[in-house]
Amino acid sequence: SGGSGTLGTSGLVYLSASVFASLGMAQVQALSSTQVAYLSTAQLAALSSSNIGHLALEGLSTAQLLGLESGDVAFVSSGSISRLTSTQVAGLSEDQIRGLTSSNIVSINLSGLSTRQLSAIDAEDFAGLGAGAVGSLSTQQVSTLSSVQLKALVPSNITQLKVEGLSSDRKSTRLN
């Protein structure tokens, strides 16, 4: 902490959860990804859902991300979601994936999702995926897509699928 009136990274650890809960949106937005990395789970839990959306999520560890409620991730901007590393994406729970908005699903790096995480994406969100996102799915990921997810894909994206991951009966379900 210096004379400029800003709280240094080391000072953040001394803020109680109740003080943290009273932070305004501008104060939360002002936290750098380096500062966010030092937040305790109690401090993160004290933030309102709307303030979670203003955090520099790329600074959170996988453990910190897992501590976020699935309802809180719905408030995270697609820009913040797109900055998550593959390790952070891999650390999201299925409930957190279900809590993402459609615009967040479109922004997430799908190739980093496990097959269990991928199964948490509903058909409506699958329908909104772009060709690049569909093309980024591995053969293993494609093999675990549900028939509902496959049927939700727009026709122009079907050509992007790695169809060798589909059994012949599943190919005929959607691709014919």
PDB file of C-alpha atoms in Angstrom:
ATOM      1  CA  SER A   1       0.000   0.000   0.000  1.00  0.00           C
ATOM      2  CA  GLY A   2       1.459   3.320  -0.971  1.00  0.00           C
ATOM      3  CA  GLY A   3       0.574   6.978  -0.779  1.00  0.00           C
ATOM      4  CA  SER A   4      -1.469   6.785  -3.992  1.00  0.00           C
ATOM      5  CA  GLY A   5      -4.521   5.439  -2.166  1.00  0.00           C
ATOM      6  CA  THR A   6      -4.409   2.073  -3.892  1.00  0.00           C
ATOM      7  CA  LEU A   7      -4.229  -1.224  -2.102  1.00  0.00           C
ATOM      8  CA  GLY A   8      -1.240  -3.324  -3.036  1.00  0.00           C
ATOM      9  CA  THR A   9      -1.373  -7.033  -3.749  1.00  0.00           C
ATOM     10  CA  SER A  10      -0.013  -7.884  -0.315  1.00  0.00           C
ATOM     11  CA  GLY A  11      -2.683  -5.748   1.335  1.00  0.00           C
ATOM     12  CA  LEU A  12      -5.527  -7.667  -0.279  1.00  0.00           C
ATOM     13  CA  VAL A  13      -4.916 -10.722   1.878  1.00  0.00           C
ATOM     14  CA  TYR A  14      -5.801  -8.664   4.953  1.00  0.00           C
ATOM     15  CA  LEU A  15      -9.249  -7.622   3.729  1.00  0.00           C
ATOM     16  CA  SER A  16     -11.972  -9.588   5.468  1.00  0.00           C
ATOM     17  CA  ALA A  17     -14.697 -11.254   3.463  1.00  0.00           C
ATOM     18  CA  SER A  18     -17.225  -8.732   4.802  1.00  0.00           C
ATOM     19  CA  VAL A  19     -15.071  -5.814   3.624  1.00  0.00           C
ATOM     20  CA  PHE A  20     -14.604  -7.562   0.311  1.00  0.00           C
ATOM     21  CA  ALA A  21     -18.369  -7.986  -0.033  1.00  0.00           C
ATOM     22  CA  SER A  22     -18.759  -4.219   0.157  1.00  0.00           C
ATOM     23  CA  LEU A  23     -16.419  -3.494  -2.757  1.00  0.00           C
ATOM     24  CA  GLY A  24     -18.056  -1.691  -5.643  1.00  0.00           C
ATOM     25  CA  MET A  25     -17.946  -2.726  -9.281  1.00  0.00           C
ATOM     26  CA  ALA A  26     -15.222  -0.182 -10.131  1.00  0.00           C
ATOM     27  CA  GLN A  27     -13.044  -1.458  -7.276  1.00  0.00           C
ATOM     28  CA  VAL A  28     -13.445  -5.071  -8.428  1.00  0.00           C
ATOM     29  CA  GLN A  29     -12.733  -4.106 -12.045  1.00  0.00           C
ATOM     30  CA  ALA A  30      -9.560  -2.329 -10.912  1.00  0.00           C
ATOM     31  CA  LEU A  31      -8.085  -5.559  -9.513  1.00  0.00           C
ATOM     32  CA  SER A  32      -5.354  -6.859 -11.786  1.00  0.00           C
ATOM     33  CA  SER A  33      -5.037 -10.536 -12.689  1.00  0.00           C
ATOM     34  CA  THR A  34      -1.990 -10.632 -10.388  1.00  0.00           C
ATOM     35  CA  GLN A  35      -4.067  -9.300  -7.484  1.00  0.00           C
ATOM     36  CA  VAL A  36      -6.942 -11.665  -8.239  1.00  0.00           C
ATOM     37  CA  ALA A  37      -4.543 -14.592  -7.914  1.00  0.00           C
ATOM     38  CA  TYR A  38      -4.088 -13.734  -4.216  1.00  0.00           C
ATOM     39  CA  LEU A  39      -7.783 -13.695  -3.307  1.00  0.00           C
ATOM     40  CA  SER A  40      -8.931 -16.286  -0.809  1.00  0.00           C
ATOM     41  CA  THR A  41     -11.937 -18.487  -1.422  1.00  0.00           C
ATOM     42  CA  ALA A  42     -13.735 -16.579   1.363  1.00  0.00           C
ATOM     43  CA  GLN A  43     -13.060 -13.261  -0.390  1.00  0.00           C
ATOM     44  CA  LEU A  44     -14.268 -14.659  -3.724  1.00  0.00           C
ATOM     45  CA  ALA A  45     -17.370 -16.143  -2.108  1.00  0.00           C
ATOM     46  CA  ALA A  46     -18.174 -12.747  -0.574  1.00  0.00           C
ATOM     47  CA  LEU A  47     -18.382 -11.050  -3.972  1.00  0.00           C
ATOM     48  CA  SER A  48     -21.795 -10.558  -5.496  1.00  0.00           C
ATOM     49  CA  SER A  49     -22.538 -12.505  -8.668  1.00  0.00           C
ATOM     50  CA  SER A  50     -22.448  -9.310 -10.714  1.00  0.00           C
ATOM     51  CA  ASN A  51     -19.023  -8.419  -9.289  1.00  0.00           C
ATOM     52  CA  ILE A  52     -17.683 -11.886 -10.162  1.00  0.00           C
ATOM     53  CA  GLY A  53     -18.389 -10.878 -13.745  1.00  0.00           C
ATOM     54  CA  HIS A  54     -15.943  -7.994 -13.437  1.00  0.00           C
ATOM     55  CA  LEU A  55     -12.989  -9.967 -12.103  1.00  0.00           C
ATOM     56  CA  ALA A  56      -9.893 -10.607 -14.187  1.00  0.00           C
ATOM     57  CA  LEU A  57     -10.624 -14.353 -14.251  1.00  0.00           C
ATOM     58  CA  GLU A  58      -7.418 -15.181 -16.063  1.00  0.00           C
ATOM     59  CA  GLY A  59      -5.658 -14.501 -12.749  1.00  0.00           C
ATOM     60  CA  LEU A  60      -7.604 -17.179 -10.876  1.00  0.00           C
ATOM     61  CA  SER A  61      -6.145 -20.583 -10.200  1.00  0.00           C
ATOM     62  CA  THR A  62      -8.108 -23.693 -11.102  1.00  0.00           C
ATOM     63  CA  ALA A  63      -8.918 -24.147  -7.396  1.00  0.00           C
ATOM     64  CA  GLN A  64     -10.221 -20.584  -7.156  1.00  0.00           C
ATOM     65  CA  LEU A  65     -12.336 -21.081 -10.285  1.00  0.00           C
ATOM     66  CA  LEU A  66     -13.832 -24.253  -8.863  1.00  0.00           C
ATOM     67  CA  GLY A  67     -14.815 -22.254  -5.783  1.00  0.00           C
ATOM     68  CA  LEU A  68     -17.115 -20.045  -7.838  1.00  0.00           C
ATOM     69  CA  GLU A  69     -20.784 -20.948  -7.731  1.00  0.00           C
ATOM     70  CA  SER A  70     -22.250 -22.159 -11.024  1.00  0.00           C
ATOM     71  CA  GLY A  71     -24.731 -19.271 -10.904  1.00  0.00           C
ATOM     72  CA  ASP A  72     -21.887 -16.771 -10.615  1.00  0.00           C
ATOM     73  CA  VAL A  73     -20.259 -17.808 -13.879  1.00  0.00           C
ATOM     74  CA  ALA A  74     -23.372 -16.682 -15.760  1.00  0.00           C
ATOM     75  CA  PHE A  75     -22.315 -13.108 -14.937  1.00  0.00           C
ATOM     76  CA  VAL A  76     -18.842 -13.483 -16.454  1.00  0.00           C
ATOM     77  CA  SER A  77     -18.331 -11.692 -19.751  1.00  0.00           C
ATOM     78  CA  SER A  78     -17.520 -13.664 -22.862  1.00  0.00           C
ATOM     79  CA  GLY A  79     -14.299 -11.625 -23.097  1.00  0.00           C
ATOM     80  CA  SER A  80     -13.205 -12.908 -19.686  1.00  0.00           C
ATOM     81  CA  ILE A  81     -14.183 -16.468 -20.591  1.00  0.00           C
ATOM     82  CA  SER A  82     -12.175 -16.319 -23.814  1.00  0.00           C
ATOM     83  CA  ARG A  83      -9.042 -15.340 -21.826  1.00  0.00           C
ATOM     84  CA  LEU A  84      -9.159 -18.464 -19.654  1.00  0.00           C
ATOM     85  CA  THR A  85      -6.234 -20.800 -20.228  1.00  0.00           C
ATOM     86  CA  SER A  86      -6.798 -24.400 -21.288  1.00  0.00           C
ATOM     87  CA  THR A  87      -5.880 -25.470 -17.738  1.00  0.00           C
ATOM     88  CA  GLN A  88      -8.512 -23.149 -16.283  1.00  0.00           C
ATOM     89  CA  VAL A  89     -11.138 -24.350 -18.768  1.00  0.00           C
ATOM     90  CA  ALA A  90     -10.291 -27.960 -17.941  1.00  0.00           C
ATOM     91  CA  GLY A  91     -10.847 -27.132 -14.274  1.00  0.00           C
ATOM     92  CA  LEU A  92     -14.425 -25.911 -14.689  1.00  0.00           C
ATOM     93  CA  SER A  93     -17.034 -28.235 -13.220  1.00  0.00           C
ATOM     94  CA  GLU A  94     -19.949 -29.564 -15.258  1.00  0.00           C
ATOM     95  CA  ASP A  95     -22.282 -27.368 -13.163  1.00  0.00           C
ATOM     96  CA  GLN A  96     -20.184 -24.317 -13.993  1.00  0.00           C
ATOM     97  CA  ILE A  97     -20.314 -25.216 -17.703  1.00  0.00           C
ATOM     98  CA  ARG A  98     -24.109 -25.503 -17.431  1.00  0.00           C
ATOM     99  CA  GLY A  99     -24.116 -22.080 -15.762  1.00  0.00           C
ATOM    100  CA  LEU A 100     -22.380 -20.389 -18.686  1.00  0.00           C
ATOM    101  CA  THR A 101     -24.470 -18.242 -20.985  1.00  0.00           C
ATOM    102  CA  SER A 102     -24.754 -19.008 -24.700  1.00  0.00           C
ATOM    103  CA  SER A 103     -22.328 -16.187 -25.516  1.00  0.00           C
ATOM    104  CA  ASN A 104     -19.843 -17.665 -23.024  1.00  0.00           C
ATOM    105  CA  ILE A 105     -20.133 -21.139 -24.551  1.00  0.00           C
ATOM    106  CA  VAL A 106     -19.327 -19.640 -27.956  1.00  0.00           C
ATOM    107  CA  SER A 107     -16.271 -17.911 -26.442  1.00  0.00           C
ATOM    108  CA  ILE A 108     -14.814 -20.862 -24.545  1.00  0.00           C
ATOM    109  CA  ASN A 109     -12.034 -23.022 -25.954  1.00  0.00           C
ATOM    110  CA  LEU A 110     -14.014 -26.227 -26.545  1.00  0.00           C
ATOM    111  CA  SER A 111     -10.955 -28.277 -27.419  1.00  0.00           C
ATOM    112  CA  GLY A 112      -9.903 -27.970 -23.772  1.00  0.00           C
ATOM    113  CA  LEU A 113     -13.122 -29.482 -22.445  1.00  0.00           C
ATOM    114  CA  SER A 114     -13.317 -33.038 -21.206  1.00  0.00           C
ATOM    115  CA  THR A 115     -16.027 -35.240 -22.631  1.00  0.00           C
ATOM    116  CA  ARG A 116     -17.946 -34.864 -19.333  1.00  0.00           C
ATOM    117  CA  GLN A 117     -17.737 -31.079 -19.556  1.00  0.00           C
ATOM    118  CA  LEU A 118     -18.781 -31.170 -23.201  1.00  0.00           C
ATOM    119  CA  SER A 119     -21.849 -33.229 -22.306  1.00  0.00           C
ATOM    120  CA  ALA A 120     -22.907 -30.387 -19.978  1.00  0.00           C
ATOM    121  CA  ILE A 121     -23.491 -28.061 -22.962  1.00  0.00           C
ATOM    122  CA  ASP A 122     -27.146 -28.083 -23.902  1.00  0.00           C
ATOM    123  CA  ALA A 123     -28.454 -28.381 -27.451  1.00  0.00           C
ATOM    124  CA  GLU A 124     -29.487 -24.731 -27.672  1.00  0.00           C
ATOM    125  CA  ASP A 125     -25.935 -23.626 -26.918  1.00  0.00           C
ATOM    126  CA  PHE A 126     -24.553 -26.213 -29.332  1.00  0.00           C
ATOM    127  CA  ALA A 127     -26.674 -24.705 -32.098  1.00  0.00           C
ATOM    128  CA  GLY A 128     -24.882 -21.376 -31.606  1.00  0.00           C
ATOM    129  CA  LEU A 129     -21.377 -22.734 -32.077  1.00  0.00           C
ATOM    130  CA  GLY A 130     -19.359 -21.462 -35.003  1.00  0.00           C
ATOM    131  CA  ALA A 131     -17.593 -23.608 -37.571  1.00  0.00           C
ATOM    132  CA  GLY A 132     -14.202 -23.040 -35.905  1.00  0.00           C
ATOM    133  CA  ALA A 133     -15.475 -24.244 -32.533  1.00  0.00           C
ATOM    134  CA  VAL A 134     -17.068 -27.335 -34.046  1.00  0.00           C
ATOM    135  CA  GLY A 135     -13.917 -28.025 -36.045  1.00  0.00           C
ATOM    136  CA  SER A 136     -11.785 -27.770 -32.906  1.00  0.00           C
ATOM    137  CA  LEU A 137     -13.511 -30.779 -31.320  1.00  0.00           C
ATOM    138  CA  SER A 138     -11.297 -33.850 -31.238  1.00  0.00           C
ATOM    139  CA  THR A 139     -12.379 -37.227 -32.596  1.00  0.00           C
ATOM    140  CA  GLN A 140     -12.827 -38.399 -28.987  1.00  0.00           C
ATOM    141  CA  GLN A 141     -14.998 -35.396 -28.133  1.00  0.00           C
ATOM    142  CA  VAL A 142     -17.118 -35.922 -31.246  1.00  0.00           C
ATOM    143  CA  SER A 143     -17.601 -39.577 -30.338  1.00  0.00           C
ATOM    144  CA  THR A 144     -19.248 -38.602 -27.064  1.00  0.00           C
ATOM    145  CA  LEU A 145     -21.645 -35.961 -28.397  1.00  0.00           C
ATOM    146  CA  SER A 146     -25.249 -36.821 -27.718  1.00  0.00           C
ATOM    147  CA  SER A 147     -27.703 -37.240 -30.564  1.00  0.00           C
ATOM    148  CA  VAL A 148     -29.465 -34.112 -29.247  1.00  0.00           C
ATOM    149  CA  GLN A 149     -26.216 -32.124 -29.496  1.00  0.00           C
ATOM    150  CA  LEU A 150     -25.530 -33.463 -32.989  1.00  0.00           C
ATOM    151  CA  LYS A 151     -29.035 -32.645 -34.194  1.00  0.00           C
ATOM    152  CA  ALA A 152     -28.645 -29.089 -32.870  1.00  0.00           C
ATOM    153  CA  LEU A 153     -25.678 -28.315 -35.121  1.00  0.00           C
ATOM    154  CA  VAL A 154     -26.461 -26.111 -38.075  1.00  0.00           C
ATOM    155  CA  PRO A 155     -25.895 -27.865 -41.440  1.00  0.00           C
ATOM    156  CA  SER A 156     -22.889 -25.720 -42.379  1.00  0.00           C
ATOM    157  CA  ASN A 157     -21.087 -26.831 -39.205  1.00  0.00           C
ATOM    158  CA  ILE A 158     -21.629 -30.539 -39.785  1.00  0.00           C
ATOM    159  CA  THR A 159     -18.906 -30.468 -42.429  1.00  0.00           C
ATOM    160  CA  GLN A 160     -16.480 -29.326 -39.697  1.00  0.00           C
ATOM    161  CA  LEU A 161     -17.058 -32.399 -37.512  1.00  0.00           C
ATOM    162  CA  LYS A 162     -14.406 -35.058 -37.320  1.00  0.00           C
ATOM    163  CA  VAL A 163     -16.963 -37.693 -38.343  1.00  0.00           C
ATOM    164  CA  GLU A 164     -14.518 -40.555 -37.893  1.00  0.00           C
ATOM    165  CA  GLY A 165     -15.425 -40.149 -34.220  1.00  0.00           C
ATOM    166  CA  LEU A 166     -19.027 -41.121 -34.923  1.00  0.00           C
ATOM    167  CA  SER A 167     -20.326 -44.648 -35.224  1.00  0.00           C
ATOM    168  CA  SER A 168     -22.119 -45.366 -38.511  1.00  0.00           C
ATOM    169  CA  ASP A 169     -25.560 -45.390 -36.859  1.00  0.00           C
ATOM    170  CA  ARG A 170     -24.842 -42.006 -35.253  1.00  0.00           C
ATOM    171  CA  LYS A 171     -23.643 -40.618 -38.584  1.00  0.00           C
ATOM    172  CA  SER A 172     -26.942 -41.526 -40.157  1.00  0.00           C
ATOM    173  CA  THR A 173     -28.840 -39.974 -37.242  1.00  0.00           C
ATOM    174  CA  ARG A 174     -27.616 -36.516 -38.060  1.00  0.00           C
ATOM    175  CA  LEU A 175     -25.608 -36.446 -41.212  1.00  0.00           C
ATOM    176  CA  ASN A 176     -28.156 -37.875 -43.623  1.00  0.00           C
TER     177      ASN A 176
END
